[in-house]
Amino acid sequence: MIEKNKYITKNLLYYLKWLSDNLNTASVFMVLILLSSMTIIVITQVFFRFVLNNAFSWAEEISRYLMIWICFLGSGIAFKKEEHISVNVIFERFPKKIQTFIHFLTNICILIFFYFCITRSFILVQFVINQKSPAARISMAWAYGAIPVGSIIMAVHVILALFENSKK
């Protein structure tokens, strides 16, 4: 029975790592595309507004929505690399076992937070799905969709971190 549990845990860890790595790679690729698109839109908008005196009504709005997606996907990338800002002055003074426990407890709290983000944001997306943005006339679900997508990606990274830390 113990061997079977080790086998299941090892396979689960392998698939979680695979999923986390692939989500991170996809996020990096999407951030690159979204940032490039946003840059092109903003540069084009500046050119049309100040050179041709004919601004696009939708450019600022689309750029804002792209920035929201970049922030949520970028947060997942930073979370995977453990690059979010943290204050470790007190944390580092604890013994290693207590640090491990605090890290575990922190990840559990973060996972609970992402659970609420995911469930509530899906409700929010359903609520705004028929609402159109003022200038671009696209569904607001596209803008609000960044919240559940980014939260799911970060939740996968947290679950992987929990499994890896419990393995240690």
mmCIF file of C-alpha atoms in Angstrom:
data_model
loop_
_atom_site.group_PDB
_atom_site.id
_atom_site.type_symbol
_atom_site.label_atom_id
_atom_site.label_comp_id
_atom_site.label_asym_id
_atom_site.label_seq_id
_atom_site.Cartn_x
_atom_site.Cartn_y
_atom_site.Cartn_z
ATOM 1 C CA MET A 1 0.000 0.000 0.000
ATOM 2 C CA ILE A 2 2.840 2.409 0.848
ATOM 3 C CA GLU A 3 4.567 1.623 -2.460
ATOM 4 C CA LYS A 4 1.336 2.351 -4.332
ATOM 5 C CA ASN A 5 0.971 5.706 -2.544
ATOM 6 C CA LYS A 6 4.570 6.619 -3.402
ATOM 7 C CA TYR A 7 3.912 5.692 -7.031
ATOM 8 C CA ILE A 8 0.729 7.804 -7.156
ATOM 9 C CA THR A 9 2.454 10.736 -5.460
ATOM 10 C CA LYS A 10 5.436 10.499 -7.802
ATOM 11 C CA ASN A 11 3.179 10.422 -10.889
ATOM 12 C CA LEU A 12 1.005 13.232 -9.566
ATOM 13 C CA LEU A 13 4.091 15.328 -8.877
ATOM 14 C CA TYR A 14 5.398 14.606 -12.380
ATOM 15 C CA TYR A 15 2.131 15.667 -14.038
ATOM 16 C CA LEU A 16 1.777 18.740 -11.819
ATOM 17 C CA LYS A 17 5.316 19.795 -12.699
ATOM 18 C CA TRP A 18 4.596 19.175 -16.391
ATOM 19 C CA LEU A 19 1.381 21.211 -16.191
ATOM 20 C CA SER A 20 3.045 24.008 -14.232
ATOM 21 C CA ASP A 21 5.993 24.199 -16.651
ATOM 22 C CA ASN A 22 3.740 24.205 -19.718
ATOM 23 C CA LEU A 23 1.411 26.824 -18.254
ATOM 24 C CA ASN A 24 4.442 28.958 -17.468
ATOM 25 C CA THR A 25 5.825 28.552 -21.003
ATOM 26 C CA ALA A 26 2.429 29.432 -22.492
ATOM 27 C CA SER A 27 2.182 32.440 -20.167
ATOM 28 C CA VAL A 28 5.600 33.727 -21.215
ATOM 29 C CA PHE A 29 4.630 33.320 -24.876
ATOM 30 C CA MET A 30 1.274 35.063 -24.348
ATOM 31 C CA VAL A 31 2.841 37.926 -22.401
ATOM 32 C CA LEU A 32 5.302 38.418 -25.237
ATOM 33 C CA ILE A 33 2.488 38.531 -27.803
ATOM 34 C CA LEU A 34 0.248 40.757 -25.673
ATOM 35 C CA LEU A 35 3.059 43.178 -24.818
ATOM 36 C CA SER A 36 4.090 43.405 -28.469
ATOM 37 C CA SER A 37 0.475 43.983 -29.501
ATOM 38 C CA MET A 38 -0.016 46.629 -26.848
ATOM 39 C CA THR A 39 3.174 48.413 -27.903
ATOM 40 C CA ILE A 40 2.137 48.415 -31.564
ATOM 41 C CA ILE A 41 -1.348 49.690 -30.703
ATOM 42 C CA VAL A 42 -0.015 52.503 -28.503
ATOM 43 C CA ILE A 43 2.639 53.595 -31.018
ATOM 44 C CA THR A 44 0.074 53.534 -33.818
ATOM 45 C CA GLN A 45 -2.386 55.471 -31.683
ATOM 46 C CA VAL A 46 0.208 58.156 -30.894
ATOM 47 C CA PHE A 47 1.084 58.458 -34.590
ATOM 48 C CA PHE A 48 -2.558 58.734 -35.678
ATOM 49 C CA ARG A 49 -3.450 61.181 -32.900
ATOM 50 C CA PHE A 50 -0.529 63.600 -33.161
ATOM 51 C CA VAL A 51 0.559 63.282 -36.790
ATOM 52 C CA LEU A 52 -2.677 62.571 -38.641
ATOM 53 C CA ASN A 53 -5.056 64.179 -36.088
ATOM 54 C CA ASN A 54 -7.312 61.125 -36.340
ATOM 55 C CA ALA A 55 -7.250 59.011 -33.162
ATOM 56 C CA PHE A 56 -8.724 55.538 -32.786
ATOM 57 C CA SER A 57 -11.520 55.390 -30.241
ATOM 58 C CA TRP A 58 -10.708 51.819 -29.185
ATOM 59 C CA ALA A 59 -6.895 51.895 -28.821
ATOM 60 C CA GLU A 60 -6.666 53.085 -25.215
ATOM 61 C CA GLU A 61 -9.335 50.656 -24.091
ATOM 62 C CA ILE A 62 -7.783 47.627 -25.791
ATOM 63 C CA SER A 63 -4.363 48.606 -24.428
ATOM 64 C CA ARG A 64 -5.813 48.714 -20.925
ATOM 65 C CA TYR A 65 -7.336 45.239 -21.300
ATOM 66 C CA LEU A 66 -4.082 43.875 -22.707
ATOM 67 C CA MET A 67 -2.237 45.334 -19.703
ATOM 68 C CA ILE A 68 -4.656 43.567 -17.339
ATOM 69 C CA TRP A 69 -3.933 40.241 -19.061
ATOM 70 C CA ILE A 70 -0.187 40.933 -18.989
ATOM 71 C CA CYS A 71 -0.358 41.622 -15.236
ATOM 72 C CA PHE A 72 -2.262 38.444 -14.394
ATOM 73 C CA LEU A 73 -0.173 36.201 -16.644
ATOM 74 C CA GLY A 74 3.015 37.926 -15.483
ATOM 75 C CA SER A 75 2.016 37.327 -11.870
ATOM 76 C CA GLY A 76 1.826 33.619 -12.635
ATOM 77 C CA ILE A 77 5.304 33.732 -14.182
ATOM 78 C CA ALA A 78 6.686 35.580 -11.156
ATOM 79 C CA PHE A 79 4.912 33.171 -8.810
ATOM 80 C CA LYS A 80 6.489 30.179 -10.536
ATOM 81 C CA LYS A 81 9.964 31.706 -10.127
ATOM 82 C CA GLU A 82 9.172 32.819 -6.542
ATOM 83 C CA GLU A 83 9.960 36.416 -7.480
ATOM 84 C CA HIS A 84 7.065 38.190 -5.775
ATOM 85 C CA ILE A 85 8.052 40.743 -3.177
ATOM 86 C CA SER A 86 8.298 39.387 0.350
ATOM 87 C CA VAL A 87 9.712 40.489 3.679
ATOM 88 C CA ASN A 88 11.912 37.738 5.083
ATOM 89 C CA VAL A 89 13.626 39.507 7.992
ATOM 90 C CA ILE A 90 11.638 37.726 10.717
ATOM 91 C CA PHE A 91 11.083 34.549 8.675
ATOM 92 C CA GLU A 92 14.822 33.900 8.286
ATOM 93 C CA ARG A 93 15.398 34.069 12.060
ATOM 94 C CA PHE A 94 13.297 30.959 12.665
ATOM 95 C CA PRO A 95 14.794 27.455 12.637
ATOM 96 C CA LYS A 96 14.573 25.551 9.343
ATOM 97 C CA LYS A 97 11.698 23.294 10.490
ATOM 98 C CA ILE A 98 9.576 26.254 11.523
ATOM 99 C CA GLN A 99 10.415 28.026 8.245
ATOM 100 C CA THR A 100 9.186 24.957 6.359
ATOM 101 C CA PHE A 101 5.952 24.949 8.371
ATOM 102 C CA ILE A 102 5.406 28.698 7.852
ATOM 103 C CA HIS A 103 6.060 28.277 4.126
ATOM 104 C CA PHE A 104 3.537 25.419 4.019
ATOM 105 C CA LEU A 105 0.949 27.428 5.967
ATOM 106 C CA THR A 106 1.497 30.445 3.712
ATOM 107 C CA ASN A 107 0.969 28.322 0.603
ATOM 108 C CA ILE A 108 -2.249 26.889 2.066
ATOM 109 C CA CYS A 109 -3.532 30.424 2.734
ATOM 110 C CA ILE A 110 -2.561 31.488 -0.795
ATOM 111 C CA LEU A 111 -4.350 28.451 -2.228
ATOM 112 C CA ILE A 112 -7.504 29.330 -0.275
ATOM 113 C CA PHE A 113 -7.262 32.889 -1.602
ATOM 114 C CA PHE A 114 -6.950 31.613 -5.184
ATOM 115 C CA TYR A 115 -9.915 29.298 -4.636
ATOM 116 C CA PHE A 116 -12.064 32.313 -3.782
ATOM 117 C CA CYS A 117 -10.575 34.338 -6.659
ATOM 118 C CA ILE A 118 -11.369 31.577 -9.133
ATOM 119 C CA THR A 119 -14.906 30.854 -7.944
ATOM 120 C CA ARG A 120 -15.920 34.515 -7.559
ATOM 121 C CA SER A 121 -14.301 35.620 -10.811
ATOM 122 C CA PHE A 122 -16.178 32.965 -12.801
ATOM 123 C CA ILE A 123 -19.385 34.414 -11.363
ATOM 124 C CA LEU A 124 -18.192 37.900 -12.312
ATOM 125 C CA VAL A 125 -17.346 36.814 -15.869
ATOM 126 C CA GLN A 126 -20.807 35.265 -16.239
ATOM 127 C CA PHE A 127 -22.335 38.499 -14.952
ATOM 128 C CA VAL A 128 -20.534 40.734 -17.509
ATOM 129 C CA ILE A 129 -20.556 38.374 -20.491
ATOM 130 C CA ASN A 130 -23.307 40.354 -22.268
ATOM 131 C CA GLN A 131 -21.902 43.763 -21.324
ATOM 132 C CA LYS A 132 -19.986 45.491 -24.139
ATOM 133 C CA SER A 133 -16.967 47.724 -23.661
ATOM 134 C CA PRO A 134 -17.689 51.372 -24.511
ATOM 135 C CA ALA A 135 -15.257 51.935 -27.386
ATOM 136 C CA ALA A 136 -14.203 48.547 -28.771
ATOM 137 C CA ARG A 137 -17.649 46.966 -28.336
ATOM 138 C CA ILE A 138 -16.203 43.637 -27.194
ATOM 139 C CA SER A 139 -17.616 41.550 -24.371
ATOM 140 C CA MET A 140 -16.316 42.611 -20.972
ATOM 141 C CA ALA A 141 -15.811 38.908 -20.261
ATOM 142 C CA TRP A 142 -12.591 39.211 -22.280
ATOM 143 C CA ALA A 143 -11.252 41.803 -19.857
ATOM 144 C CA TYR A 144 -12.486 40.105 -16.686
ATOM 145 C CA GLY A 145 -11.396 36.677 -17.938
ATOM 146 C CA ALA A 146 -7.826 37.474 -16.938
ATOM 147 C CA ILE A 147 -8.755 37.036 -13.272
ATOM 148 C CA PRO A 148 -9.791 33.358 -13.347
ATOM 149 C CA VAL A 149 -7.134 32.424 -15.909
ATOM 150 C CA GLY A 150 -4.320 34.050 -13.931
ATOM 151 C CA SER A 151 -5.642 32.676 -10.649
ATOM 152 C CA ILE A 152 -5.845 29.125 -12.026
ATOM 153 C CA ILE A 153 -2.271 29.339 -13.310
ATOM 154 C CA MET A 154 -1.020 30.630 -9.952
ATOM 155 C CA ALA A 155 -3.054 27.983 -8.081
ATOM 156 C CA VAL A 156 -1.371 25.234 -10.121
ATOM 157 C CA HIS A 157 2.024 26.694 -9.196
ATOM 158 C CA VAL A 158 1.027 26.782 -5.504
ATOM 159 C CA ILE A 159 -0.195 23.182 -5.564
ATOM 160 C CA LEU A 160 3.090 22.110 -7.145
ATOM 161 C CA ALA A 161 5.028 24.031 -4.495
ATOM 162 C CA LEU A 162 3.003 22.331 -1.757
ATOM 163 C CA PHE A 163 3.765 18.871 -3.198
ATOM 164 C CA GLU A 164 7.450 19.650 -3.716
ATOM 165 C CA ASN A 165 7.821 21.056 -0.206
ATOM 166 C CA SER A 166 5.993 18.099 1.349
ATOM 167 C CA LYS A 167 8.341 15.774 -0.548
ATOM 168 C CA LYS A 168 11.334 17.485 1.060
#
